[in-house]
Coordinates of C-alpha atoms (C1' of nucleotides) in Angstrom, one line a residue:
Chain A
X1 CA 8.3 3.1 -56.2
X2 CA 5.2 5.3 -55.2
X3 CA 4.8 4.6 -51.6
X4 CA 0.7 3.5 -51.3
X5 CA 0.3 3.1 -47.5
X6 CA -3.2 2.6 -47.9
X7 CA -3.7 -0.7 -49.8
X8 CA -3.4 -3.2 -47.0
X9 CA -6.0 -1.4 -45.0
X10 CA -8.4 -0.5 -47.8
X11 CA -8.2 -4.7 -48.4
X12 CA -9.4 -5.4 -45.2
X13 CA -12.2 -5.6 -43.1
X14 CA -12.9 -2.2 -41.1
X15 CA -12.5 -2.2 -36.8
X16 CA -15.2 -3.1 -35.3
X17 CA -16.5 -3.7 -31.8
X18 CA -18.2 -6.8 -32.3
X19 CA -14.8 -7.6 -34.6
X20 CA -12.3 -7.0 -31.6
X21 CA -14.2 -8.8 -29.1
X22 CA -14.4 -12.2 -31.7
X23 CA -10.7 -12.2 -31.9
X24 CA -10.3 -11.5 -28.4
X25 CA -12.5 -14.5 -27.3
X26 CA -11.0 -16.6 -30.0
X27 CA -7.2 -16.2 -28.3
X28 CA -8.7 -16.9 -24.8
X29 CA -10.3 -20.2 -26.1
X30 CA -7.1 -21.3 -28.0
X31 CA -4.5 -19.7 -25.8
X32 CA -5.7 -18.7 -22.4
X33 CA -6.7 -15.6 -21.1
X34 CA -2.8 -15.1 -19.9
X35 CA -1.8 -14.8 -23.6
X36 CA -4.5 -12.0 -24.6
X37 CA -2.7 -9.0 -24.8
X38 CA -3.1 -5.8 -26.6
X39 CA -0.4 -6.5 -28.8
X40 CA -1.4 -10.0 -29.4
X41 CA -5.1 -8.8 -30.2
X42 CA -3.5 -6.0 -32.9
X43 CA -1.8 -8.7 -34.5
X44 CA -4.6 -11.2 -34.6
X45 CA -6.5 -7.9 -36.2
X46 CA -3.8 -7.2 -38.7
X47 CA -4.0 -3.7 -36.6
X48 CA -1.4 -1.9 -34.4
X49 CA -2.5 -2.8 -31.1
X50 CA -3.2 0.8 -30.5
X51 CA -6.0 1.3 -32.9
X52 CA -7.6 -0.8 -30.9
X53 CA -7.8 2.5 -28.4
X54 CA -10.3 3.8 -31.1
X55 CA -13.2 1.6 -30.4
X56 CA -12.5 1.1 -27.1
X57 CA -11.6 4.2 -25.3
X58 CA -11.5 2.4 -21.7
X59 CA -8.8 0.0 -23.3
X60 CA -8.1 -3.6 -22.2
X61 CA -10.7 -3.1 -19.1
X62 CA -13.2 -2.7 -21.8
X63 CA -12.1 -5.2 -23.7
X64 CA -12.4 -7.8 -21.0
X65 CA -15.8 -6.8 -20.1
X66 CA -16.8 -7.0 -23.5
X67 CA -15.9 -10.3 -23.4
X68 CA -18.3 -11.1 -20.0
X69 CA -20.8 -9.6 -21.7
X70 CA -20.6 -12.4 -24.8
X71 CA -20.3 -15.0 -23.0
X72 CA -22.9 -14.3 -20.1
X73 CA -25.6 -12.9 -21.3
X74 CA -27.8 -16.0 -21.8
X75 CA -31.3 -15.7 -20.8
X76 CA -33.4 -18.9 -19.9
X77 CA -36.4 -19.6 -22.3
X78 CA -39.7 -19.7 -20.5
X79 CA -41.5 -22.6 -20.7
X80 CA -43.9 -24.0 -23.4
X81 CA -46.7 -25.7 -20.8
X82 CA -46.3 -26.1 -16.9
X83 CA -42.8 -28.1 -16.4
X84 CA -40.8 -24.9 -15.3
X85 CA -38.3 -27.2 -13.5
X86 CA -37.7 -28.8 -16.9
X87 CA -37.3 -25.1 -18.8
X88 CA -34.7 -24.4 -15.8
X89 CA -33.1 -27.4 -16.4
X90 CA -32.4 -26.8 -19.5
X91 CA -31.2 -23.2 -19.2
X92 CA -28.8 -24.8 -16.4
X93 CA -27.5 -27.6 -18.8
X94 CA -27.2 -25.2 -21.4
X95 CA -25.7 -22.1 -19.5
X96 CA -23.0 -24.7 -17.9
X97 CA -22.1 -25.7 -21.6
X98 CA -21.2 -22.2 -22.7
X99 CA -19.1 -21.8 -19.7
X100 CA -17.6 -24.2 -19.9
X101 CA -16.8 -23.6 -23.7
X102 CA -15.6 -20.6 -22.8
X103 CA -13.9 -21.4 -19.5
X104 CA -11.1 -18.7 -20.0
X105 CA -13.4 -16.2 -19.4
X106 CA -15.6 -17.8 -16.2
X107 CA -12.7 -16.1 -14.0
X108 CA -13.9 -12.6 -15.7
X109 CA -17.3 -13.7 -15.2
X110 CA -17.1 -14.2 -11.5
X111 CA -14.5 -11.4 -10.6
X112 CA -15.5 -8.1 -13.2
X113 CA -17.6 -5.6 -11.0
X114 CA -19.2 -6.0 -14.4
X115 CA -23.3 -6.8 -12.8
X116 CA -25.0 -5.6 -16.0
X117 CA -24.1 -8.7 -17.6
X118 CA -25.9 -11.2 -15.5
X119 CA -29.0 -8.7 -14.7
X120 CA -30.7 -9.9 -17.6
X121 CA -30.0 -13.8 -17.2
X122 CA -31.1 -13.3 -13.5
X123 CA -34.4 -11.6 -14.6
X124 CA -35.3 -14.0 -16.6
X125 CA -34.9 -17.0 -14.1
X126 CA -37.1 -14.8 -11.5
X127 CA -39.9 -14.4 -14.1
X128 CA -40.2 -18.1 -14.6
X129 CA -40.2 -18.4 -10.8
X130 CA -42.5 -16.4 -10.4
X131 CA -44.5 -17.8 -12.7
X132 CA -44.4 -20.9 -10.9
X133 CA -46.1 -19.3 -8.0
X134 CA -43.2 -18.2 -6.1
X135 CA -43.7 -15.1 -4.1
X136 CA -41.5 -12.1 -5.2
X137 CA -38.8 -12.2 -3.2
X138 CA -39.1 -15.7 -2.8
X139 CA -38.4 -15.9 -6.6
X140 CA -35.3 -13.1 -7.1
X141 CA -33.6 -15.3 -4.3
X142 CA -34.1 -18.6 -6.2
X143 CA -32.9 -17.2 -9.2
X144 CA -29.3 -16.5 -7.6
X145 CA -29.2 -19.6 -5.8
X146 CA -29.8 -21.1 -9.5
X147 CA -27.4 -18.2 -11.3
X148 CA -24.7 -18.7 -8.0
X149 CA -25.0 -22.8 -8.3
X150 CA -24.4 -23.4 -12.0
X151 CA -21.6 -21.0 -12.2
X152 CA -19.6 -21.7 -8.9
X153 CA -20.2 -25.3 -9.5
X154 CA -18.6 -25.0 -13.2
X155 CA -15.9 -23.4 -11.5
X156 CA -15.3 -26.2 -9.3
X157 CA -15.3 -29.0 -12.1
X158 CA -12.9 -26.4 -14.3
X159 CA -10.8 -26.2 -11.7
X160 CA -9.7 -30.1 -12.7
X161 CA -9.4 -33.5 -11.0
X162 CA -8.2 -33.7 -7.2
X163 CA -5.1 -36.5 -7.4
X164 CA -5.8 -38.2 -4.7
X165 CA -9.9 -38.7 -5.1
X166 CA -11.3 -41.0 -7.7
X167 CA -12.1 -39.6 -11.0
X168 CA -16.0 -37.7 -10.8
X169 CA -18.7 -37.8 -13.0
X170 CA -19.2 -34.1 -13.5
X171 CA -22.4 -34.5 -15.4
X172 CA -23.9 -36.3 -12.7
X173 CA -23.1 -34.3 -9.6
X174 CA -24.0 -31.1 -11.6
X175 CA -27.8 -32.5 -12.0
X176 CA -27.7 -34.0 -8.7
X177 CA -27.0 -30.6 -7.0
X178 CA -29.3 -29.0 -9.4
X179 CA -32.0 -31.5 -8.0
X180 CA -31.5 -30.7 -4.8
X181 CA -32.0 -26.8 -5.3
X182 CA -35.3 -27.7 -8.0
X183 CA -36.8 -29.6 -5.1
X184 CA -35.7 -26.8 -2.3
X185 CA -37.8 -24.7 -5.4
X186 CA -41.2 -27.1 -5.3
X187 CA -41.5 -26.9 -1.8
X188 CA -41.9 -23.2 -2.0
X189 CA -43.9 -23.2 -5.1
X190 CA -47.5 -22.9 -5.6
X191 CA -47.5 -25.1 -8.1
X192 CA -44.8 -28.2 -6.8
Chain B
X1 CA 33.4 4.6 7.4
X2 CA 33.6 0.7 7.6
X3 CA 30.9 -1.4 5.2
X4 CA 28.7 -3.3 7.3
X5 CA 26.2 -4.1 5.1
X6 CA 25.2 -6.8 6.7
X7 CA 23.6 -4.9 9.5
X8 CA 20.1 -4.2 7.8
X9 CA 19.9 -8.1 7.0
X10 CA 20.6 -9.3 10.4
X11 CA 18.4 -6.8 12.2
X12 CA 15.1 -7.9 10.4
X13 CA 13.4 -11.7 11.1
X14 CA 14.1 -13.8 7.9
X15 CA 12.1 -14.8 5.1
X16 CA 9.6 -17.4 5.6
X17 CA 7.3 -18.7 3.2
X18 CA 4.7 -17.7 6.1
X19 CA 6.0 -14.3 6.1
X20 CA 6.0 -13.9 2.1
X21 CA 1.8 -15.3 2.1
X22 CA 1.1 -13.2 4.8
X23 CA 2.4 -10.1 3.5
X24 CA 1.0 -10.8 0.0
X25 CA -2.6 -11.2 1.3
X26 CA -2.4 -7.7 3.1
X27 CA -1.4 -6.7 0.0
X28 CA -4.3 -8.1 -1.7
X29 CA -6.6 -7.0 1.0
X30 CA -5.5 -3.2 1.3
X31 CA -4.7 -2.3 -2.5
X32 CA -6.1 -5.0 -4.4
X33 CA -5.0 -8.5 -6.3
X34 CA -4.0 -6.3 -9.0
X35 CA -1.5 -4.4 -7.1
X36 CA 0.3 -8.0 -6.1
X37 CA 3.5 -7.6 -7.7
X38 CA 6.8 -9.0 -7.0
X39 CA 9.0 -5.6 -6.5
X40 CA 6.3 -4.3 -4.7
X41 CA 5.9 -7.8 -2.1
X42 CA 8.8 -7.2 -2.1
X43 CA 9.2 -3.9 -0.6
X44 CA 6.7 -5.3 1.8
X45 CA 9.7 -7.2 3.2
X46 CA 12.3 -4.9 2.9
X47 CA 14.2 -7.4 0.7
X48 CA 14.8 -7.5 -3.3
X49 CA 12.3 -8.9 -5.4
X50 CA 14.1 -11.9 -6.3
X51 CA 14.9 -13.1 -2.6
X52 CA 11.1 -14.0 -2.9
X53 CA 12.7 -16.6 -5.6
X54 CA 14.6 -18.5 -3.0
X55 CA 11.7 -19.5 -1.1
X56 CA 8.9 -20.1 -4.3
X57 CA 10.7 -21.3 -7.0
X58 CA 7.5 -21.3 -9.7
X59 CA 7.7 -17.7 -8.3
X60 CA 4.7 -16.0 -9.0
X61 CA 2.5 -19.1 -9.7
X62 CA 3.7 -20.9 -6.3
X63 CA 2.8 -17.5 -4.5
X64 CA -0.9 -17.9 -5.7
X65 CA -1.7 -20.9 -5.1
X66 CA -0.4 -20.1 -1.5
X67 CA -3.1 -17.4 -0.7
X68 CA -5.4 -19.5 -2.0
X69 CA -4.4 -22.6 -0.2
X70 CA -4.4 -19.9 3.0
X71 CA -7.6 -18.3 2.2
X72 CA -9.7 -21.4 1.2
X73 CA -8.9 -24.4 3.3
X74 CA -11.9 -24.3 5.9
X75 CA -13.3 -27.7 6.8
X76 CA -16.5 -27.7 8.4
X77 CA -16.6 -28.7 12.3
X78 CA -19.0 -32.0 12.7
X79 CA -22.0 -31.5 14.7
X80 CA -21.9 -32.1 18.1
X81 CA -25.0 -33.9 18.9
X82 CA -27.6 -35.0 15.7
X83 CA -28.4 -31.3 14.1
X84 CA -26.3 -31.6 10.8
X85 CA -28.2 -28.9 9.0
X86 CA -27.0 -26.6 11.8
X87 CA -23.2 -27.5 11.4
X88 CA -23.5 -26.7 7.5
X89 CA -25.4 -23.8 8.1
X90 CA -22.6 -22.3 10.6
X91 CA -20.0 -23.8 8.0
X92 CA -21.3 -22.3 5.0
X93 CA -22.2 -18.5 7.0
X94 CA -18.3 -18.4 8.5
X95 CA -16.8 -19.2 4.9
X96 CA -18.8 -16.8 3.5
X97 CA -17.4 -14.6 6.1
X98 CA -13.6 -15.5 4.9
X99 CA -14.3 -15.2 1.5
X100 CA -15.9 -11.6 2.0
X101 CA -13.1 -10.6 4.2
X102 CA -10.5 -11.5 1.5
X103 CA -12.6 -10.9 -1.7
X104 CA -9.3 -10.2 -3.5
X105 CA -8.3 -13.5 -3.6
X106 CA -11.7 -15.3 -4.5
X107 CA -11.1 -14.9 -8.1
X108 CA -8.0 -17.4 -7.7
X109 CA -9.9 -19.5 -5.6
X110 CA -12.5 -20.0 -8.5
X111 CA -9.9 -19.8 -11.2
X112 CA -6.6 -21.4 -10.3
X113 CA -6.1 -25.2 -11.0
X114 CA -5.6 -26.4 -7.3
X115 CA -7.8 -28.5 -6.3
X116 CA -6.5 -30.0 -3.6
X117 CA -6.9 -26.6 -1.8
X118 CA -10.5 -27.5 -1.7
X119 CA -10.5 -31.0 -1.2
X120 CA -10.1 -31.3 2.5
X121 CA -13.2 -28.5 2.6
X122 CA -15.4 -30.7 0.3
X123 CA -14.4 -33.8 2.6
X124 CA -15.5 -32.3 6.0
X125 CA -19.0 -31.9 4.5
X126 CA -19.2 -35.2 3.0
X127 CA -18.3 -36.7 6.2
X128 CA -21.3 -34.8 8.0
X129 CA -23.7 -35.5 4.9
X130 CA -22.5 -39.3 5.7
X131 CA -23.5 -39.1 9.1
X132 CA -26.6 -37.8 8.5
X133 CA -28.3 -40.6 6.4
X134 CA -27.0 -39.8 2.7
X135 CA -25.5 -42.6 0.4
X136 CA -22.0 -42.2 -0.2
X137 CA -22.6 -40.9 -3.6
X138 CA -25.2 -38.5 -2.6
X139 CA -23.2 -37.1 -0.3
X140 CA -19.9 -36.3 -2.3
X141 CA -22.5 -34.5 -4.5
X142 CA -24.2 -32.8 -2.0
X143 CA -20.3 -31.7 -0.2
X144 CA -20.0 -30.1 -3.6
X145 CA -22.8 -28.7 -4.4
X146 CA -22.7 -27.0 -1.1
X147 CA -19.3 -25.6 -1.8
X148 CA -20.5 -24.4 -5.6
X149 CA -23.1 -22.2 -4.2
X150 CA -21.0 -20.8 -1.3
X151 CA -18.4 -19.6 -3.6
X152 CA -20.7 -18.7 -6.5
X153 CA -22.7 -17.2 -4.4
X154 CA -20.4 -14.8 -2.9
X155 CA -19.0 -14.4 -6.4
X156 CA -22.0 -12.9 -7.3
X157 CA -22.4 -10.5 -4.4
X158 CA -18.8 -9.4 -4.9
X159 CA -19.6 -8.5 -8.2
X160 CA -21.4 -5.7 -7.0
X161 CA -25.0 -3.8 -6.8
X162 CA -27.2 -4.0 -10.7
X163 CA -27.7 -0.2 -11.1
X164 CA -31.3 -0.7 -12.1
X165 CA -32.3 -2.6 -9.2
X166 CA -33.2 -2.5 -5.7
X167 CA -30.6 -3.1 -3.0
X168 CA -30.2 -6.3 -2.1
X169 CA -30.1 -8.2 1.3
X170 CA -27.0 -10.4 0.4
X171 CA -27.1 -11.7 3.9
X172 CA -31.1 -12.8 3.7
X173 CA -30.3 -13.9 -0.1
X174 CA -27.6 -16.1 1.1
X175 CA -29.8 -17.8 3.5
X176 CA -32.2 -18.5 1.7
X177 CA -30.4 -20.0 -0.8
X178 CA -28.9 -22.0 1.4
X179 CA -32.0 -23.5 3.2
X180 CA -33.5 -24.5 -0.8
X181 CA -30.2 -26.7 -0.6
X182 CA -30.8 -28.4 3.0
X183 CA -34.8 -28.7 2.0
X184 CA -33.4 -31.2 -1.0
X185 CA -30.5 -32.8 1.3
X186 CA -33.3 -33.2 4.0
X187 CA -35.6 -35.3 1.4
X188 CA -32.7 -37.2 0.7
X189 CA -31.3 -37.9 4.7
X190 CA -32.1 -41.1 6.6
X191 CA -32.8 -38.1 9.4
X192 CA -34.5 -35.9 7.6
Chain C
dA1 C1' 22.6 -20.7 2.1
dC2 C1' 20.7 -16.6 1.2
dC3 C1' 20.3 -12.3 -1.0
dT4 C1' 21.5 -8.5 -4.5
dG5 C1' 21.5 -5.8 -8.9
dA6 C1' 21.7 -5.5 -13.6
dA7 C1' 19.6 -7.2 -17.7
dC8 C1' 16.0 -9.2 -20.8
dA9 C1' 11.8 -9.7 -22.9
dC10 C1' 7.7 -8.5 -22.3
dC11 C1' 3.2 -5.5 -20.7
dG12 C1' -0.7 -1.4 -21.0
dT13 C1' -1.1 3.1 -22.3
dT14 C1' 0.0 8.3 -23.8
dC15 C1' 0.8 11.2 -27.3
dA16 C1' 2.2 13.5 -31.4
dA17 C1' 2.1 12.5 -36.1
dG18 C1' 0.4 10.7 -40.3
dT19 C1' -3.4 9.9 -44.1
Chain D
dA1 C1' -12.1 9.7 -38.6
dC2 C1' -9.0 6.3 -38.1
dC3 C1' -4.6 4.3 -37.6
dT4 C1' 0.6 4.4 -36.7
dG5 C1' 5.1 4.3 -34.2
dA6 C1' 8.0 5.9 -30.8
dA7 C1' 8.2 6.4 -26.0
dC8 C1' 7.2 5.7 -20.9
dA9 C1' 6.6 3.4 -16.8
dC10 C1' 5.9 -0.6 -15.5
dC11 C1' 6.0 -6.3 -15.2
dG12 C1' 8.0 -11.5 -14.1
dT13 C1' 12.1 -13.8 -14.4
dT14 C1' 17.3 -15.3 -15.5
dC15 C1' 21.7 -15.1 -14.2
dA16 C1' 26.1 -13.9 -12.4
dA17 C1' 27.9 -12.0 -8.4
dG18 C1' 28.3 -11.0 -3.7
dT19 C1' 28.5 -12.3 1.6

DNA sequence: ACCTGAACACCGTTCAAGT
DNA sequence: ACCTGAACACCGTTCAAGT
């Protein structure tokens, strides 16, 4: 038999970035973050785990902020007319969604030294707030009280039920804290 | 020579779970969460790795969810005459304290499914939001979104400075976070 | 009852080698 | 340029054995 080492990687797909970090997130959904290994990840790739070194020189560190990067990044939409409390509403509901479809990463997301990734989402809360008629500074501290809320709340309700306490309507005490920061946010606004 | 090799054991106090959380969480604080291991806790004692076994059975798991449980439970003292906004505010700066001082273990405290490790926290504000006027409901939702921000919120500091940007003051941020939260509480209070 | 020490099945990563 | 495979220095944990 002529040995033809070759075939089973010319018949697939070539390494990517963008590849790595699918298949990485797809094992933390399914599995858990726990189970995402390097070795897991080449297998998952059809790859020794080291070729995964190629495309990502800083290794699994890389990897996982990669991964905070995906999921994060998630700018709010400005809105259409006046309602900016409804356009942040929805960027809230929304954002809280894909964390919470993505819940094995919200520990990355609130521990990597990784601030890059939220920079952008930030910016574009502060924009609408300004908008609004906030002040400046008045506006870049609103948007991390908004960015801070929705993720440490999600945290909270990921963090599952308390045994003792009856069970909570998650949906409702997320809007009803939201609320209460909106209408901290009016009273400052030029616009309320 | 005659083997006493008993002498090292009896000369050293014996192992407590106390003694096994407190020397994990310096640790945590000196080196870093990532540097918690078993051998090297327990070096830390001067005792095998798996003595630590006899004490946490889940092991590693059970060690966790102890700094957390050490690290996080911090009810709020009730105010001692009518100012409730006060009591939070003093609350909600001395946690943020404790979390800052062992920033190595707020990514369990987000992450880990404990949840009774917050519930006496959360309680202690609902009980003051009570007092002050709220509606039961509105007041469990309120405890927690109080307790979302604080730990997002510090999450996000953790995380480190955004290259692009300005410093921030974390200290005035957190404030004023805080006070767009007691402005909506306030609306809702019978004492506003 | 409490602790030890060897062993097992994993990790992330380095490095020389292959094509 | 891209990937492999052996090797290294670690992990958490099981288990039989010691005192």
């Amino acid at each position: 038999m002529v040995r033809q080492p070759s075939v089973a990687a010319q018949n697939r797909p070539p390494l990517t970035r963008e590849r790595i970090i699918e298949a990485a997130l797809h094992i933390v959904d399914g599995q858990g973050l726990g189970r995402l290994t390097m070795r897991r990840l080449g297998d998952a790739l059809q790859v020794e785990a080291m070729a995964i070194y190629h495309h990502m020189p800083r290794g699994k560190e890389e990897l996982l902020d990669g991964l905070v990067s995906h999921v994060a990044v998630f700018p709010a939409r400005p809105p259409a007319g006046e309602d900016w409390r409804r356009a942040l509403r929805e960027w809230a509901t929304a954002y809280r969604a894909r964390l919470t479809a993505h819940s094995g990463v919200l520990p990355l997301v609130v521990t990597r030294r990784n601030p890059a990734a939220l920079s952008d989402t930030a910016a574009s809360l502060r924009e609408i707030l300004r908008r609004a008629g906030l002040p400046e500074g008045a506006a870049a501290d609103g948007a991390h009280a908004l960015l801070g809320y929705v993720i440490g709340q999600t945290a909270l309700e990921l963090r599952g039920p308390s045994p003792g306490e009856p069970p909570t309507d998650w949906d409702a005490r997320f809007t009803a804290g939201l609320e209460l920061i909106l209408t901290g946010l009016s009273s400052r606004a030029r616009r309320p």
